[in-house]
mmCIF file of C-alpha atoms in Angstrom:
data_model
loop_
_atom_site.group_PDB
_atom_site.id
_atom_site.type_symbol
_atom_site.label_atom_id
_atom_site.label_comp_id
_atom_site.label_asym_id
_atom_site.label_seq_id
_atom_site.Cartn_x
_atom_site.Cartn_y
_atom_site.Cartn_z
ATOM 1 C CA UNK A 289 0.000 0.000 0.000
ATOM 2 C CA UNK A 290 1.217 3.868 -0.783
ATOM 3 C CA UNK A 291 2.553 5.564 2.196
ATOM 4 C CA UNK A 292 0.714 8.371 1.747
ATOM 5 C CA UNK A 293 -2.669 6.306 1.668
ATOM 6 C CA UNK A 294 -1.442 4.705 4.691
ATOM 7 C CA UNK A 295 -1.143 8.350 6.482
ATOM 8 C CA UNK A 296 -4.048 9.205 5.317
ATOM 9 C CA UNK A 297 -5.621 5.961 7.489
ATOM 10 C CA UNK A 298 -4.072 6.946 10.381
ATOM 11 C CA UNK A 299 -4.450 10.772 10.134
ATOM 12 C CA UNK A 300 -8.076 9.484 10.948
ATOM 13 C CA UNK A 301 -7.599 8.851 14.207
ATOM 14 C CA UNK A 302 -5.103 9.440 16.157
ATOM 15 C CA UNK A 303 -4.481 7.855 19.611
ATOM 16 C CA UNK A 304 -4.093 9.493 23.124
ATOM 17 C CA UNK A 305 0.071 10.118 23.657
ATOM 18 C CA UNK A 306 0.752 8.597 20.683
ATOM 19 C CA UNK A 307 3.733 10.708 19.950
ATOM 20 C CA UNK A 308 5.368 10.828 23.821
ATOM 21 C CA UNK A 309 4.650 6.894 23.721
ATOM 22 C CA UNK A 310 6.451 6.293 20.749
ATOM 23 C CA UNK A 311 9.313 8.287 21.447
ATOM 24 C CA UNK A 312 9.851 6.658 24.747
ATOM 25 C CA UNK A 313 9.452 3.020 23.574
ATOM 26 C CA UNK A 314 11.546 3.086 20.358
ATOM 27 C CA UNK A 315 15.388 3.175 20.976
ATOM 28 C CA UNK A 316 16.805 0.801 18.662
ATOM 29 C CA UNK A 317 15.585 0.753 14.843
ATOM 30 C CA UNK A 318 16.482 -2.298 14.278
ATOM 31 C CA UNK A 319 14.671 -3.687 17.627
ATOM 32 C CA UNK A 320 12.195 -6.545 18.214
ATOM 33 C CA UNK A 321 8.866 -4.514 19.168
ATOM 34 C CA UNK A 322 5.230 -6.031 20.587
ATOM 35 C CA UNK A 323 2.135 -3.217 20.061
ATOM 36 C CA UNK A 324 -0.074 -5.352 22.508
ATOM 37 C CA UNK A 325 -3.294 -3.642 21.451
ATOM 38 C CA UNK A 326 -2.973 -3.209 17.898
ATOM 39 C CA UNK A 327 -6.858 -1.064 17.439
ATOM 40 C CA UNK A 328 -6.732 -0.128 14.243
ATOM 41 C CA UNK A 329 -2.761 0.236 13.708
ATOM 42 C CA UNK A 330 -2.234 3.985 14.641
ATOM 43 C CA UNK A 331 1.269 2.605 17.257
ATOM 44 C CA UNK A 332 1.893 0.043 14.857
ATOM 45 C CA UNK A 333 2.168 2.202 11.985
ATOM 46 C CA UNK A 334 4.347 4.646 14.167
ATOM 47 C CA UNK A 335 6.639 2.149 15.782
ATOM 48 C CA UNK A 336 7.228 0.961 12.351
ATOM 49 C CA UNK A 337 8.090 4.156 10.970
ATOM 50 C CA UNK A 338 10.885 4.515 13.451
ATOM 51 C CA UNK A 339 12.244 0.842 12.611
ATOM 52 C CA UNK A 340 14.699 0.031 9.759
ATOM 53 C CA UNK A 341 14.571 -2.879 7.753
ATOM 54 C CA UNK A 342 16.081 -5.535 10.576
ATOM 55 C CA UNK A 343 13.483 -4.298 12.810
ATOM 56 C CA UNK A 344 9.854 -6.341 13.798
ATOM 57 C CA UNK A 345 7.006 -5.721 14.982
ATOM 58 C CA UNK A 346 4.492 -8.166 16.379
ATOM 59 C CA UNK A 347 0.615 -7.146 17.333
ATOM 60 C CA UNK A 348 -1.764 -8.433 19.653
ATOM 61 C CA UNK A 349 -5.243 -8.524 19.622
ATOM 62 C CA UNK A 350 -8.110 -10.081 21.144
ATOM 63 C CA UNK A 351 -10.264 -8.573 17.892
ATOM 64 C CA UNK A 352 -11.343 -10.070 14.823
ATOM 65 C CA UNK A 353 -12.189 -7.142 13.199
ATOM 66 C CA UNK A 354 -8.827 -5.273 14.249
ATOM 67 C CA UNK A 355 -7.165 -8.221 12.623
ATOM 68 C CA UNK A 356 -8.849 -7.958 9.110
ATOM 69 C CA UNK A 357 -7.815 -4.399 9.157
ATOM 70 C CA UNK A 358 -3.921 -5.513 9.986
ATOM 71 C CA UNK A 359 -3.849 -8.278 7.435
ATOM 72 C CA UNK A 360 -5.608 -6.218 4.719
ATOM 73 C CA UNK A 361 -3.500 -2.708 6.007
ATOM 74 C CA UNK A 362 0.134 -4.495 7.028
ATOM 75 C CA UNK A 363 0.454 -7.356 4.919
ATOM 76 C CA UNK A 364 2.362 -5.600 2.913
ATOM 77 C CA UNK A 365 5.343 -5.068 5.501
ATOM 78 C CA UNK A 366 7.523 -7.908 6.321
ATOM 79 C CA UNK A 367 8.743 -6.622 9.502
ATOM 80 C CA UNK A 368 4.890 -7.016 10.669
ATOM 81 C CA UNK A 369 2.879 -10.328 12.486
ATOM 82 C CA UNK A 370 -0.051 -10.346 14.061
ATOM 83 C CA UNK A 371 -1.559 -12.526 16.762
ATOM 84 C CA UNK A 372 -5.079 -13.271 17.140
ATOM 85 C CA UNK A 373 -4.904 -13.331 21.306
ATOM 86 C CA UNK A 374 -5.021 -11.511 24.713
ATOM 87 C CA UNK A 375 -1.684 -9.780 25.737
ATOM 88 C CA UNK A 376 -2.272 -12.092 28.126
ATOM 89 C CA UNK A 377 -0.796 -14.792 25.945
ATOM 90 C CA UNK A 378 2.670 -12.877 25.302
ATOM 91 C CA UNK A 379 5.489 -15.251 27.109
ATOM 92 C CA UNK A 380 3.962 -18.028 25.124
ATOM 93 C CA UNK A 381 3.706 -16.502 21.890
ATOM 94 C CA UNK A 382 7.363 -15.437 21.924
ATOM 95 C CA UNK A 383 8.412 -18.785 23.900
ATOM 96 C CA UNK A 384 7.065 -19.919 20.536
ATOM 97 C CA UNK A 385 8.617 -17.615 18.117
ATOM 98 C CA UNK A 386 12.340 -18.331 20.213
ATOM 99 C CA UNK A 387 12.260 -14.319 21.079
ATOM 100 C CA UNK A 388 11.771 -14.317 24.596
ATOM 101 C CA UNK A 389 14.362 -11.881 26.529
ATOM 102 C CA UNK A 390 14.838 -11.050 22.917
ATOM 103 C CA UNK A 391 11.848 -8.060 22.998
ATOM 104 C CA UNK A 392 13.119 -4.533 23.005
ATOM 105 C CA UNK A 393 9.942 -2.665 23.915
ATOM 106 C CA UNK A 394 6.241 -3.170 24.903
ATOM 107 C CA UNK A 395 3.368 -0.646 24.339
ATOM 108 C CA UNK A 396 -0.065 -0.854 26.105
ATOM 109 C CA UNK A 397 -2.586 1.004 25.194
ATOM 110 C CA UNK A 398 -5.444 -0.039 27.670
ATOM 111 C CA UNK A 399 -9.278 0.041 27.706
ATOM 112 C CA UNK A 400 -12.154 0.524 24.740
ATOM 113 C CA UNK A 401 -10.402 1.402 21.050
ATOM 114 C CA UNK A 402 -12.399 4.096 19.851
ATOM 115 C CA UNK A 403 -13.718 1.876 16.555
ATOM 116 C CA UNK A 404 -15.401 -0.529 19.096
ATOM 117 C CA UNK A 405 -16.576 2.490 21.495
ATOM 118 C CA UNK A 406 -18.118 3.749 18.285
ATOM 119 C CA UNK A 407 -19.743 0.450 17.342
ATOM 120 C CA UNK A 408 -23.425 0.667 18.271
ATOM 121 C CA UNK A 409 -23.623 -3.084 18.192
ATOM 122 C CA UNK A 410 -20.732 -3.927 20.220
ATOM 123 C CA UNK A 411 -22.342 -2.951 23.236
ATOM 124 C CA UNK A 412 -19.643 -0.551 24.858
ATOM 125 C CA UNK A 413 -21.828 2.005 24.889
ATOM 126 C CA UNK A 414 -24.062 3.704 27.149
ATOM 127 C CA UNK A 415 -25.593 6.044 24.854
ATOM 128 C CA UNK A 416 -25.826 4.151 21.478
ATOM 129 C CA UNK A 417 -29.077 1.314 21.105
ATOM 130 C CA UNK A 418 -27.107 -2.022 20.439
ATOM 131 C CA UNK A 419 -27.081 -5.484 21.199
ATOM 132 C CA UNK A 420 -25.444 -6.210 25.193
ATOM 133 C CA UNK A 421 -22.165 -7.739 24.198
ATOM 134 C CA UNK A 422 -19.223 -6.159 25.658
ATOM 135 C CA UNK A 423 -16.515 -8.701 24.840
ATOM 136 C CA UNK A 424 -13.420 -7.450 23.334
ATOM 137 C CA UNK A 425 -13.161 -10.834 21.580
ATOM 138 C CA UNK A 426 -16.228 -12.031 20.381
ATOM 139 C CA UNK A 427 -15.668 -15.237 19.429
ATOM 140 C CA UNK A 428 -15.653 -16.748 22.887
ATOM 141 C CA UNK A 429 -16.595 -16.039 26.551
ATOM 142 C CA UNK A 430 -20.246 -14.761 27.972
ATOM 143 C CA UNK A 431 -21.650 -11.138 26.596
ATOM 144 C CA UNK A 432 -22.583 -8.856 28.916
ATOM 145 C CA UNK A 433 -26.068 -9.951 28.414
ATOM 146 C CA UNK A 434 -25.720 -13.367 29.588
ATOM 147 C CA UNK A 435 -23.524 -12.372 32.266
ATOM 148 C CA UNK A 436 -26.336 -10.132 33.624
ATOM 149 C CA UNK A 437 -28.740 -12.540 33.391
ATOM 150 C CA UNK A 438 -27.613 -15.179 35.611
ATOM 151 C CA UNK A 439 -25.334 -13.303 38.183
ATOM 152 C CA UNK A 440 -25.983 -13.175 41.560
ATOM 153 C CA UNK A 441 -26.964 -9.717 43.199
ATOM 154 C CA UNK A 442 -24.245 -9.681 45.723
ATOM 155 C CA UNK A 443 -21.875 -10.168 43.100
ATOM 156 C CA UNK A 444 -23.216 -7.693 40.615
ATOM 157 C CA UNK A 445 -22.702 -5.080 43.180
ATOM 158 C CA UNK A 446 -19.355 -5.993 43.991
ATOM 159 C CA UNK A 447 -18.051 -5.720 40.548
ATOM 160 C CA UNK A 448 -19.876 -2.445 40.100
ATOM 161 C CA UNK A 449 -17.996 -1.456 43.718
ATOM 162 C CA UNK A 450 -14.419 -2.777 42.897
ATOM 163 C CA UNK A 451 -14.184 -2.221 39.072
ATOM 164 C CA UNK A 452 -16.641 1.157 38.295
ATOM 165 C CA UNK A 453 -16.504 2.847 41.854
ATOM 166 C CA UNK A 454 -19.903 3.202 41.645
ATOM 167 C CA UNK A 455 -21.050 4.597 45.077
ATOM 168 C CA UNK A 456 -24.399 3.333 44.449
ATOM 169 C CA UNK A 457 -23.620 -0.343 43.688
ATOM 170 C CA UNK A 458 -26.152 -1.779 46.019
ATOM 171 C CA UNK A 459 -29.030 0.258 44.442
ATOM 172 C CA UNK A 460 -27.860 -0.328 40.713
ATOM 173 C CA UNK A 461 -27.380 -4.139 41.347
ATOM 174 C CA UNK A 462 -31.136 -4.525 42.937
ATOM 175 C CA UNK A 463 -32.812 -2.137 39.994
ATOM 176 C CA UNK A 464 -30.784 -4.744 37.058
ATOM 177 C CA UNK A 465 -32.004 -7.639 39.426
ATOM 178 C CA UNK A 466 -35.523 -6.408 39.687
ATOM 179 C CA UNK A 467 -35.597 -5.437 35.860
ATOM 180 C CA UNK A 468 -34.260 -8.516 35.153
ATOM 181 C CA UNK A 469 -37.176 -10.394 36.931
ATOM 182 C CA UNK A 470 -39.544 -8.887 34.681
ATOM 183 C CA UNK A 471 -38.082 -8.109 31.347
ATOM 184 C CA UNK A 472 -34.642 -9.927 29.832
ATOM 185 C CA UNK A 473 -32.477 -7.042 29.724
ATOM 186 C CA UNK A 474 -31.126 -7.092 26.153
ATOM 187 C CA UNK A 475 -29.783 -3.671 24.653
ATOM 188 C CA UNK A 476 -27.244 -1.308 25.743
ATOM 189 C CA UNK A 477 -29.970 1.654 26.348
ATOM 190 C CA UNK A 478 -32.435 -0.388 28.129
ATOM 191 C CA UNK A 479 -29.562 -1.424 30.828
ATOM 192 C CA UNK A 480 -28.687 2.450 30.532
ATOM 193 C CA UNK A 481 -31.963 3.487 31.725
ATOM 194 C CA UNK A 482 -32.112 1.059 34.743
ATOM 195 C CA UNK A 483 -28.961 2.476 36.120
ATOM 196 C CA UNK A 484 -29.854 6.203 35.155
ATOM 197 C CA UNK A 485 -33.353 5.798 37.333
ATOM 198 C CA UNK A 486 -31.530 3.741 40.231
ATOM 199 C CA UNK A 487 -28.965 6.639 41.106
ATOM 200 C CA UNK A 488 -30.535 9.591 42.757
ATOM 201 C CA UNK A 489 -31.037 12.367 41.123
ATOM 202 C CA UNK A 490 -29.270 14.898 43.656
ATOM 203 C CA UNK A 491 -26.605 12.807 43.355
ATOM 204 C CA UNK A 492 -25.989 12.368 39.973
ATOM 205 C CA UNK A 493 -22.382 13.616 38.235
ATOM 206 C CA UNK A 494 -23.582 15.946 35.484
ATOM 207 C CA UNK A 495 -20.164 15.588 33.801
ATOM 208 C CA UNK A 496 -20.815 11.965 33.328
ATOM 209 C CA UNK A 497 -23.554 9.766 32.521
ATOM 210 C CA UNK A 498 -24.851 8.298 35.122
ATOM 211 C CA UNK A 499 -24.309 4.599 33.709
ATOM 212 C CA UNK A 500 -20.601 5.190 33.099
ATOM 213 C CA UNK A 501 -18.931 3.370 36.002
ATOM 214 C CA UNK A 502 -21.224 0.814 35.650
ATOM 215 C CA UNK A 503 -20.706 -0.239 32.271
ATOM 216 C CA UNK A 504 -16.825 0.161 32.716
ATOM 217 C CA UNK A 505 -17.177 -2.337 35.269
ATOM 218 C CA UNK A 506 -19.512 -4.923 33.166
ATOM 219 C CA UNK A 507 -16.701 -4.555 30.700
ATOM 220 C CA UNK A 508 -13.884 -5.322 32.986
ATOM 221 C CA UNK A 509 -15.578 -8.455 34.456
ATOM 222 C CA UNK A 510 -16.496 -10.017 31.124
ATOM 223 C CA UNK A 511 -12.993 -9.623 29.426
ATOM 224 C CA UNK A 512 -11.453 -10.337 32.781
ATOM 225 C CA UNK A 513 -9.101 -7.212 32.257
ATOM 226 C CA UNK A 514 -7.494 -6.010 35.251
ATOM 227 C CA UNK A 515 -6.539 -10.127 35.703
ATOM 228 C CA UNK A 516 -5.412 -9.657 31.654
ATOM 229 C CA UNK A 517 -3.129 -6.933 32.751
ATOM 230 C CA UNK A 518 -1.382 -8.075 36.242
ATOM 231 C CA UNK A 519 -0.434 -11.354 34.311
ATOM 232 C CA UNK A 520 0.609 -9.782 31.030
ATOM 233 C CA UNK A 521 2.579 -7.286 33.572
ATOM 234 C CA UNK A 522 4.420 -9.931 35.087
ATOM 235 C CA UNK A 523 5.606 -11.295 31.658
ATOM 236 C CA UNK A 524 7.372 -8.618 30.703
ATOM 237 C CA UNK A 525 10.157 -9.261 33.063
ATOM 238 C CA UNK A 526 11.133 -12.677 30.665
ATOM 239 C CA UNK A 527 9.902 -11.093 27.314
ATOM 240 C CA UNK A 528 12.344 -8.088 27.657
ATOM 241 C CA UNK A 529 16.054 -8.051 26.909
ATOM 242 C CA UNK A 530 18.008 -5.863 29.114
ATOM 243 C CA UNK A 531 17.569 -1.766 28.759
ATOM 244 C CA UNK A 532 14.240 -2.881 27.030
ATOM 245 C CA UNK A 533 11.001 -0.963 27.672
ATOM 246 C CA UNK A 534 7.396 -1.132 28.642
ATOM 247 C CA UNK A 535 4.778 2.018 27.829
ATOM 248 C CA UNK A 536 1.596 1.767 29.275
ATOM 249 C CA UNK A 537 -1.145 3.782 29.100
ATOM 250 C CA UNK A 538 -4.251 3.903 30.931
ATOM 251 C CA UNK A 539 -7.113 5.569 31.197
ATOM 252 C CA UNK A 540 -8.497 4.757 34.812
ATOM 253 C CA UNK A 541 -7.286 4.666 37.831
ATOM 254 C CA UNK A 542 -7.311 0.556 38.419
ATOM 255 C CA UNK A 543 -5.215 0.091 35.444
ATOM 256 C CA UNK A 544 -2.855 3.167 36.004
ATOM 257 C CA UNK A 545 -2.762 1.868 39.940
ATOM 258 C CA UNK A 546 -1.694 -1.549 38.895
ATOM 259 C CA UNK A 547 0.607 -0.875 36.033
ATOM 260 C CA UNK A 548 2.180 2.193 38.884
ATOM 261 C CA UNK A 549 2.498 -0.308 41.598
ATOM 262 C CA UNK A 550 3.983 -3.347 39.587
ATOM 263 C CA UNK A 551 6.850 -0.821 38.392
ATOM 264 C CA UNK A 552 7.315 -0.244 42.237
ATOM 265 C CA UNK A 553 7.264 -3.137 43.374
ATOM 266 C CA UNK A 554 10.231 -4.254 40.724
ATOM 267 C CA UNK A 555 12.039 -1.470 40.972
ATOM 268 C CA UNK A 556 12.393 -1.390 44.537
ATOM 269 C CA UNK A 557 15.825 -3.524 46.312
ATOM 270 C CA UNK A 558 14.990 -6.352 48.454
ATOM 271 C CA UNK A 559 16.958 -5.664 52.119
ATOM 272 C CA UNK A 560 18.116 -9.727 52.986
ATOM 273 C CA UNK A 561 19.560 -9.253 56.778
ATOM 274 C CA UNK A 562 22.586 -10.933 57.314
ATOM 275 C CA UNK A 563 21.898 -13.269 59.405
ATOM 276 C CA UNK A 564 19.112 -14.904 57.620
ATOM 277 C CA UNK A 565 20.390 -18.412 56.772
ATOM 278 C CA UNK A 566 19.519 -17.647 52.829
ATOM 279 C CA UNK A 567 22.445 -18.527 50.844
ATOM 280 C CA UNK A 568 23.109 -17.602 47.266
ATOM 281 C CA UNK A 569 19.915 -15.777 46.920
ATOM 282 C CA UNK A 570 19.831 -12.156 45.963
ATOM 283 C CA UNK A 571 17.557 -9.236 44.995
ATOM 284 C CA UNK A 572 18.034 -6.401 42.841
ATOM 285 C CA UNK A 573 15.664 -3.885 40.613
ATOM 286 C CA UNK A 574 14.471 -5.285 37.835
ATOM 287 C CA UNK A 575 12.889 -1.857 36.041
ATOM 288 C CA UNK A 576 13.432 1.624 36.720
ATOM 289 C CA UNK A 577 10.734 4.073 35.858
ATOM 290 C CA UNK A 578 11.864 6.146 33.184
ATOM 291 C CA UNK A 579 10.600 9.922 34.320
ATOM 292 C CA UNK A 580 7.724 11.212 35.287
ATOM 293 C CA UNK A 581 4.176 10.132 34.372
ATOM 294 C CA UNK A 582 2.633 11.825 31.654
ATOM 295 C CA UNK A 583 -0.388 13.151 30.913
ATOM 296 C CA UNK A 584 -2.073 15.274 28.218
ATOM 297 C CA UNK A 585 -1.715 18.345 27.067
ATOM 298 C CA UNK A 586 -4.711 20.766 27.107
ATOM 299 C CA UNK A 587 -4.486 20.916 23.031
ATOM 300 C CA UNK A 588 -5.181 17.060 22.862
ATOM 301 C CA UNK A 589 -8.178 16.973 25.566
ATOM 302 C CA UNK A 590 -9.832 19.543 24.068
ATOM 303 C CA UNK A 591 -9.327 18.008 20.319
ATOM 304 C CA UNK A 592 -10.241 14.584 21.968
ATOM 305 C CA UNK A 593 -12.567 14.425 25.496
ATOM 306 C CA UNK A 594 -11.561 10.722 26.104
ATOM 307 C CA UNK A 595 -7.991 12.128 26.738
ATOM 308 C CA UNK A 596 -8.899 13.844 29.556
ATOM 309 C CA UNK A 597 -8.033 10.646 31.745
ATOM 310 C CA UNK A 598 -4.786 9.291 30.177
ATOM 311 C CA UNK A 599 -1.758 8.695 31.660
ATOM 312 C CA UNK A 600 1.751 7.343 30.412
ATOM 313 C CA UNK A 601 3.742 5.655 32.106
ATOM 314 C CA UNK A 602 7.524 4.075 31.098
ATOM 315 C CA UNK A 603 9.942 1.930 32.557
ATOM 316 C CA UNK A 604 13.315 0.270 31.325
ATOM 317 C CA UNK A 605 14.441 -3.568 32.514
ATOM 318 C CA UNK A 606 17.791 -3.009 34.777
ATOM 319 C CA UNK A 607 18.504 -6.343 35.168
#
């Protein structure tokens, strides 16, 4: 495909910190490279700008749709693979391809892509009238509709406590239960409207929608994505060479709190008193964050709302 055709793609949408992510993750053009959330290519297409010819760059993605668009969009480049999976699946993907430790960087860009926030009938939305699905893949697992069929109250409230922060989790589980009782709840808007009526009015956030946390939460629980993350995380340490790189962005505060505190907890020295009888055992830092987090610039929020919650954050394998 013409470069300038391919810009033209991408000029489309753009992603949040696309340029500061980039910049950070790329330091050898002739690196191996993993985009673990490919979307609709916009990192990809960067990353691979930056890479020379002995470079690679291998996608993830748990979408069917996002991998028609990289086999009809990439196919072209032979520096470019994608994988049909969850991050989740990255040590044994490169165990397979004889790369791990070989892996020079790692970008994560969490949450919704905008293409399936925009789909009516994927059911990410709280605003759109589409079928109750949810699932980032959706080839396998329970959609949000089954899932809210059969789970227990207790449980629904949990989820809507620990993944949305929903302050009103009790009420908003007992409304879907009651609803539930009388109607099957099968569209996005009609689950919308249950949660809308169940939070108080005087207590409503006017710069939200009131069904916001709640459908964040739905979302995490059916694609299991806060597990997704810890584990994919944690497999970094063996897919990274040393001086290699992770980028992560987030755009909540459970993912940014777990990506922030697995960074600290491996970049932090393990004190071993002497007299402990452990023998031949040591601990050392295994990443160092690499500044500051960042966030976006007022330009960016105000070209794209969804920014408003992003944060970067980097950090380079010591040992």
């Amino acid at each position: 495909m013409a470069a300038c055709h391919m810009s033209e793609i991408f000029h489309q949408h753009i992603p949040v910190l696309l340029g500061e992510a980039v910049d950070q993750l790329v330091t050898s053009p002739d690196g191996i490279y993993i985009d673990a959330t490919f979307g609709r290519g916009s990192h990809s297409h960067a990353i691979l700008k930056r890479l020379n010819a002995n470079g690679r760059l291998i996608a993830f993605d748990k979408d069917q749709t996002a991998i028609n668009f990289a086999q009809t969009h990439f196919a072209h480049d032979p520096r470019f693979s994608i994988v049909h999976a969850s991050f989740a699946a990255l040590e044994q993907v490169l165990t397979r391809e004889n790369l791990l430790g070989q892996v020079q960087g790692i970008l994560f860009d969490l949450g919704v892509s905008s293409p399936q926030f925009d789909d009516p009938e994927r059911g990410f939305s709280f605003n759109k009238s589409g079928a109750l699905d949810m699932r980032m893949d959706q080839s396998r697992g329970m959609t949000a509709k089954e899932w809210i069929a059969t789970v227990d109250e207790k449980k629904l409230a949990n989820v809507l406590w620990e993944y949305g922060e929903e302050k009103f989790s009790r009420r908003v589980a007992k409304a879907i239960v009651l609803a539930r009782a009388e109607h099957p709840i099968e569209t996005t808007l009609q689950l919308s409207d249950i949660i809308k009526f169940a939070i108080p009015k005087l207590k409503k956030n006017y710069d939200k929608h009131p069904a916001t946390r709640s459908f964040q939460a739905i979302r995490i629980a059916i694609n299991e994505e806060l597990n997704e993350l810890e584990s994919a995380l944690k497999q970094t340490l063996n897919a990274l060479q040393l001086g290699g790189r992770i980028a992560v962005i987030s755009f909540h505060s459970l993912e940014d709190r777990i990506v922030k505190q697995f960074i600290k907890s491996q970049s932090n020295d393990t004190f071993i008193p002497r007299d402990l009888p452990i023998k031949g055992e040591t601990s050392s830092s295994q990443f160092k964050a690499i500044g500051k987090p960042i966030k976006p610039n007022m330009k960016e929020v105000n070209l794209n709302p969804r920014a408003r919650s992003a944060i970067l954050r980097i950090a380079e394998k010591q040992s």
